[in-house]
Amino acid sequence: MNLEKENLPKHIAIIMDGNRRWAKAKGKPAGFGHKEGAKVLEKIVRYANKIGIEHITVYAFSTENWRRPDKEVKALMRLLRKYLKDCIERTAKNNMRVRVIGEKSRLDDDIRAAIDELEEVSAANTGLNFTIALNYGSRDEMVRAMRHMAQDCKEGAFSVEEITEERFASYLDTKDLPDPDLMIRTSGEQRLSNWLLWQLAYAEFYFTDVLWPDFDKQELIRAVEYYNTRERRFGGRVK
């Protein structure tokens, strides 16, 4: 495939599914799968940055993930702490800007502090825009947006008649990001699972049976190749 800039989707959203199944198949605990999945994420983000993709957004921890066994949730939070710490050094090295979206108030204080530091130190970087969704659920995001917008409307910032798609989008967690062009979900599942429901309205979907810890740059290329076969509603074929 020709990986020229014009052949690449500007923004790829990824549901990294299959860590637990991958670990179970190897007789390992779920935490082992999540650790390997984090390593794969780092490789994919590095490769995406190298070939010139502008935005990667990943579904790291959903609002529904709190329902998982307590042991697994604690292991995920430990992994998250380490990942955020390591990410500070990697963003400087790779010139990547990192943002975190989702309802952060439920996260522990030290995790929120690490997020603030990571966003601050990477804010001026000009390479790949890497967005991590933590304690994120699209319905929760839209309800929070509606509450803020309704409050502003009540206080006279704008009238009901001035509510538009663009105004609503400006209240979402992703207000500073372009909508994804391509959504990738691994492990054979073919549903959105409360992920970027507003933002994915016109995205192309690529589903693969590959479990996330086995996902590699060749699979990413296959997803981009698929994207390039699609006829886009606006502007014709993707170029």
CSV table of C-alpha atoms in Angstrom, one decimal:
chain,number,residue,atom,x,y,z
A,1,MET,CA,0.0,0.0,0.0
A,2,ASN,CA,1.1,3.5,-0.7
A,3,LEU,CA,1.3,5.3,2.6
A,4,GLU,CA,1.3,8.8,1.2
A,5,LYS,CA,-0.4,11.4,3.4
A,6,GLU,CA,-3.4,11.7,1.1
A,7,ASN,CA,-4.1,7.9,1.6
A,8,LEU,CA,-4.3,8.1,5.4
A,9,PRO,CA,-7.3,8.8,7.5
A,10,LYS,CA,-6.8,11.9,9.5
A,11,HIS,CA,-8.2,10.5,12.7
A,12,ILE,CA,-8.4,6.8,13.8
A,13,ALA,CA,-10.5,5.7,16.8
A,14,ILE,CA,-9.7,2.3,18.3
A,15,ILE,CA,-11.6,-0.1,20.6
A,16,MET,CA,-8.8,-2.3,21.9
A,17,ASP,CA,-10.7,-5.5,22.6
A,18,GLY,CA,-9.6,-9.0,23.4
A,19,ASN,CA,-6.9,-8.6,26.1
A,20,ARG,CA,-8.7,-10.9,28.5
A,21,ARG,CA,-9.5,-13.6,26.0
A,22,TRP,CA,-5.9,-13.5,24.7
A,23,ALA,CA,-4.6,-14.0,28.3
A,24,LYS,CA,-7.2,-16.8,29.1
A,25,ALA,CA,-6.1,-18.7,26.0
A,26,LYS,CA,-2.6,-18.7,27.3
A,27,GLY,CA,-3.6,-19.7,30.8
A,28,LYS,CA,-2.7,-16.3,32.2
A,29,PRO,CA,-4.7,-13.8,34.4
A,30,ALA,CA,-6.5,-10.9,32.7
A,31,GLY,CA,-3.8,-8.5,34.0
A,32,PHE,CA,-1.2,-10.2,31.8
A,33,GLY,CA,-3.3,-9.5,28.7
A,34,HIS,CA,-3.8,-5.9,29.7
A,35,LYS,CA,0.0,-5.5,30.1
A,36,GLU,CA,0.7,-7.0,26.7
A,37,GLY,CA,-2.1,-4.8,25.2
A,38,ALA,CA,-0.4,-1.7,26.6
A,39,LYS,CA,2.9,-2.7,24.9
A,40,VAL,CA,1.0,-3.1,21.6
A,41,LEU,CA,-0.6,0.3,22.0
A,42,GLU,CA,2.8,1.9,22.3
A,43,LYS,CA,4.0,0.2,19.1
A,44,ILE,CA,0.9,1.2,17.2
A,45,VAL,CA,1.0,4.8,18.4
A,46,ARG,CA,4.7,5.0,17.4
A,47,TYR,CA,4.0,3.6,14.0
A,48,ALA,CA,1.0,5.8,13.4
A,49,ASN,CA,3.1,8.8,14.3
A,50,LYS,CA,5.9,7.7,12.0
A,51,ILE,CA,3.7,7.3,8.9
A,52,GLY,CA,1.9,10.6,9.5
A,53,ILE,CA,-1.5,9.9,11.0
A,54,GLU,CA,-2.6,13.0,12.8
A,55,HIS,CA,-4.9,11.7,15.5
A,56,ILE,CA,-5.3,8.4,17.4
A,57,THR,CA,-8.0,8.0,20.0
A,58,VAL,CA,-8.3,4.8,22.1
A,59,TYR,CA,-10.9,3.4,24.4
A,60,ALA,CA,-8.8,2.6,27.4
A,61,PHE,CA,-11.3,2.3,30.3
A,62,SER,CA,-15.1,2.7,29.9
A,63,THR,CA,-17.7,3.7,32.5
A,64,GLU,CA,-18.9,0.1,32.3
A,65,ASN,CA,-15.5,-1.3,33.1
A,66,TRP,CA,-16.0,-0.6,36.8
A,67,ARG,CA,-18.3,-3.6,36.9
A,68,ARG,CA,-15.4,-5.9,36.2
A,69,PRO,CA,-13.9,-8.0,39.1
A,70,ASP,CA,-12.3,-5.7,41.7
A,71,LYS,CA,-8.9,-7.5,41.3
A,72,GLU,CA,-8.9,-6.7,37.6
A,73,VAL,CA,-9.9,-3.1,38.1
A,74,LYS,CA,-7.1,-2.6,40.6
A,75,ALA,CA,-4.7,-4.2,38.2
A,76,LEU,CA,-5.9,-1.9,35.4
A,77,MET,CA,-5.4,1.2,37.6
A,78,ARG,CA,-1.8,0.1,38.5
A,79,LEU,CA,-1.1,-0.4,34.8
A,80,LEU,CA,-2.6,3.0,34.1
A,81,ARG,CA,-0.4,4.7,36.7
A,82,LYS,CA,2.7,3.2,35.1
A,83,TYR,CA,1.6,4.0,31.6
A,84,LEU,CA,0.9,7.6,32.4
A,85,LYS,CA,4.3,8.0,34.0
A,86,ASP,CA,6.1,6.4,31.1
A,87,CYS,CA,4.1,8.4,28.6
A,88,ILE,CA,5.6,11.7,29.9
A,89,GLU,CA,9.0,10.6,28.7
A,90,ARG,CA,7.7,9.1,25.4
A,91,THR,CA,5.7,12.1,24.4
A,92,ALA,CA,8.8,14.3,24.6
A,93,LYS,CA,10.8,11.8,22.6
A,94,ASN,CA,8.2,11.3,19.9
A,95,ASN,CA,6.8,14.9,19.8
A,96,MET,CA,3.3,13.7,20.6
A,97,ARG,CA,0.5,15.6,22.2
A,98,VAL,CA,-1.6,13.6,24.7
A,99,ARG,CA,-5.1,14.4,25.9
A,100,VAL,CA,-7.4,12.4,28.2
A,101,ILE,CA,-11.2,12.5,27.8
A,102,GLY,CA,-13.9,11.1,30.0
A,103,GLU,CA,-15.3,11.8,33.5
A,104,LYS,CA,-12.1,12.1,35.5
A,105,SER,CA,-13.7,12.8,38.9
A,106,ARG,CA,-14.0,9.1,39.8
A,107,LEU,CA,-10.3,8.5,39.2
A,108,ASP,CA,-7.9,8.7,42.2
A,109,ASP,CA,-6.2,12.0,42.9
A,110,ASP,CA,-2.7,10.8,41.9
A,111,ILE,CA,-4.1,9.6,38.5
A,112,ARG,CA,-5.7,12.9,37.9
A,113,ALA,CA,-2.5,14.7,38.8
A,114,ALA,CA,-0.5,12.5,36.4
A,115,ILE,CA,-3.1,13.3,33.6
A,116,ASP,CA,-2.7,17.0,34.3
A,117,GLU,CA,1.0,16.8,34.1
A,118,LEU,CA,1.0,14.7,30.9
A,119,GLU,CA,-1.4,17.1,29.2
A,120,GLU,CA,0.6,20.1,30.3
A,121,VAL,CA,4.1,18.8,29.3
A,122,SER,CA,2.9,17.6,25.9
A,123,ALA,CA,0.6,20.6,25.0
A,124,ALA,CA,3.2,22.2,22.7
A,125,ASN,CA,4.2,19.1,20.8
A,126,THR,CA,3.4,19.1,17.1
A,127,GLY,CA,3.3,15.4,16.1
A,128,LEU,CA,0.6,12.9,16.6
A,129,ASN,CA,-2.4,13.9,18.7
A,130,PHE,CA,-2.9,10.9,21.0
A,131,THR,CA,-6.2,10.9,23.0
A,132,ILE,CA,-6.9,8.4,25.8
A,133,ALA,CA,-10.5,7.8,26.9
A,134,LEU,CA,-10.6,7.0,30.6
A,135,ASN,CA,-13.9,6.4,32.6
A,136,TYR,CA,-15.5,7.3,29.3
A,137,GLY,CA,-19.0,6.5,28.1
A,138,SER,CA,-20.6,8.3,25.1
A,139,ARG,CA,-24.0,8.6,26.8
A,140,ASP,CA,-22.4,10.0,29.9
A,141,GLU,CA,-20.4,12.4,27.8
A,142,MET,CA,-23.6,13.6,26.0
A,143,VAL,CA,-25.5,14.0,29.3
A,144,ARG,CA,-22.7,16.0,30.8
A,145,ALA,CA,-22.6,18.2,27.7
A,146,MET,CA,-26.3,18.7,27.8
A,147,ARG,CA,-26.2,19.8,31.4
A,148,HIS,CA,-23.5,22.3,30.7
A,149,MET,CA,-25.2,23.6,27.6
A,150,ALA,CA,-28.5,23.9,29.4
A,151,GLN,CA,-26.9,25.8,32.2
A,152,ASP,CA,-25.3,28.3,29.8
A,153,CYS,CA,-28.5,28.7,28.0
A,154,LYS,CA,-30.4,29.3,31.3
A,155,GLU,CA,-27.8,32.0,32.2
A,156,GLY,CA,-28.4,33.8,28.8
A,157,ALA,CA,-25.2,32.8,26.9
A,158,PHE,CA,-27.4,31.9,23.9
A,159,SER,CA,-31.0,31.2,23.1
A,160,VAL,CA,-32.7,27.9,22.5
A,161,GLU,CA,-33.0,28.8,18.8
A,162,GLU,CA,-29.2,29.2,18.7
A,163,ILE,CA,-28.6,25.5,19.7
A,164,THR,CA,-27.0,23.8,16.7
A,165,GLU,CA,-25.0,20.6,16.0
A,166,GLU,CA,-21.8,22.7,16.1
A,167,ARG,CA,-22.7,24.3,19.5
A,168,PHE,CA,-23.6,20.9,21.0
A,169,ALA,CA,-20.3,19.4,19.7
A,170,SER,CA,-18.4,22.2,21.4
A,171,TYR,CA,-19.6,20.9,24.8
A,172,LEU,CA,-18.3,17.3,24.2
A,173,ASP,CA,-15.0,16.0,25.6
A,174,THR,CA,-13.7,15.9,22.0
A,175,LYS,CA,-14.5,19.5,21.2
A,176,ASP,CA,-10.8,20.2,20.2
A,177,LEU,CA,-10.6,17.1,18.0
A,178,PRO,CA,-11.8,16.4,14.4
A,179,ASP,CA,-14.4,13.5,14.2
A,180,PRO,CA,-12.8,10.1,13.4
A,181,ASP,CA,-12.6,9.0,9.8
A,182,LEU,CA,-12.0,5.3,10.7
A,183,MET,CA,-13.0,3.2,13.7
A,184,ILE,CA,-11.2,0.0,14.4
A,185,ARG,CA,-12.4,-2.7,16.7
A,186,THR,CA,-10.4,-5.9,17.4
A,187,SER,CA,-11.4,-9.4,18.6
A,188,GLY,CA,-14.4,-9.9,16.3
A,189,GLU,CA,-17.0,-7.9,18.2
A,190,GLN,CA,-19.1,-5.7,15.9
A,191,ARG,CA,-20.7,-3.1,18.2
A,192,LEU,CA,-19.8,0.4,19.4
A,193,SER,CA,-20.1,-0.3,23.1
A,194,ASN,CA,-21.0,3.3,24.1
A,195,TRP,CA,-18.0,4.7,22.2
A,196,LEU,CA,-18.0,8.1,20.5
A,197,LEU,CA,-21.6,7.7,19.4
A,198,TRP,CA,-21.9,11.3,18.2
A,199,GLN,CA,-18.4,11.6,16.7
A,200,LEU,CA,-18.5,8.3,14.7
A,201,ALA,CA,-21.7,9.4,12.7
A,202,TYR,CA,-19.8,9.4,9.3
A,203,ALA,CA,-16.8,7.2,10.1
A,204,GLU,CA,-15.9,4.0,8.3
A,205,PHE,CA,-15.9,0.9,10.6
A,206,TYR,CA,-13.2,-1.8,10.4
A,207,PHE,CA,-13.8,-5.0,12.4
A,208,THR,CA,-11.1,-7.7,12.8
A,209,ASP,CA,-11.0,-11.0,14.5
A,210,VAL,CA,-7.4,-10.3,15.7
A,211,LEU,CA,-7.2,-9.9,19.5
A,212,TRP,CA,-5.7,-6.7,20.6
A,213,PRO,CA,-2.4,-8.1,21.9
A,214,ASP,CA,-1.8,-9.7,18.4
A,215,PHE,CA,-2.6,-6.4,16.6
A,216,ASP,CA,0.4,-5.1,14.7
A,217,LYS,CA,1.3,-2.5,12.0
A,218,GLN,CA,0.3,-4.9,9.2
A,219,GLU,CA,-3.2,-5.1,10.6
A,220,LEU,CA,-3.3,-1.3,10.9
A,221,ILE,CA,-2.3,-1.1,7.2
A,222,ARG,CA,-5.1,-3.5,6.3
A,223,ALA,CA,-7.5,-1.2,8.1
A,224,VAL,CA,-6.2,1.8,6.2
A,225,GLU,CA,-6.4,-0.2,3.0
A,226,TYR,CA,-10.1,-1.0,3.8
A,227,TYR,CA,-10.7,2.7,4.5
A,228,ASN,CA,-9.4,3.5,1.0
A,229,THR,CA,-11.8,1.2,-0.7
A,230,ARG,CA,-14.8,2.9,0.7
A,231,GLU,CA,-17.0,5.4,-1.2
A,232,ARG,CA,-17.4,8.5,1.1
A,233,ARG,CA,-20.7,10.2,1.2
A,234,PHE,CA,-19.1,13.7,1.1
A,235,GLY,CA,-16.5,14.3,-1.6
A,236,GLY,CA,-16.6,10.8,-3.2
A,237,ARG,CA,-13.9,8.3,-2.8
A,238,VAL,CA,-11.3,8.7,0.0
A,239,LYS,CA,-8.0,10.0,-1.3
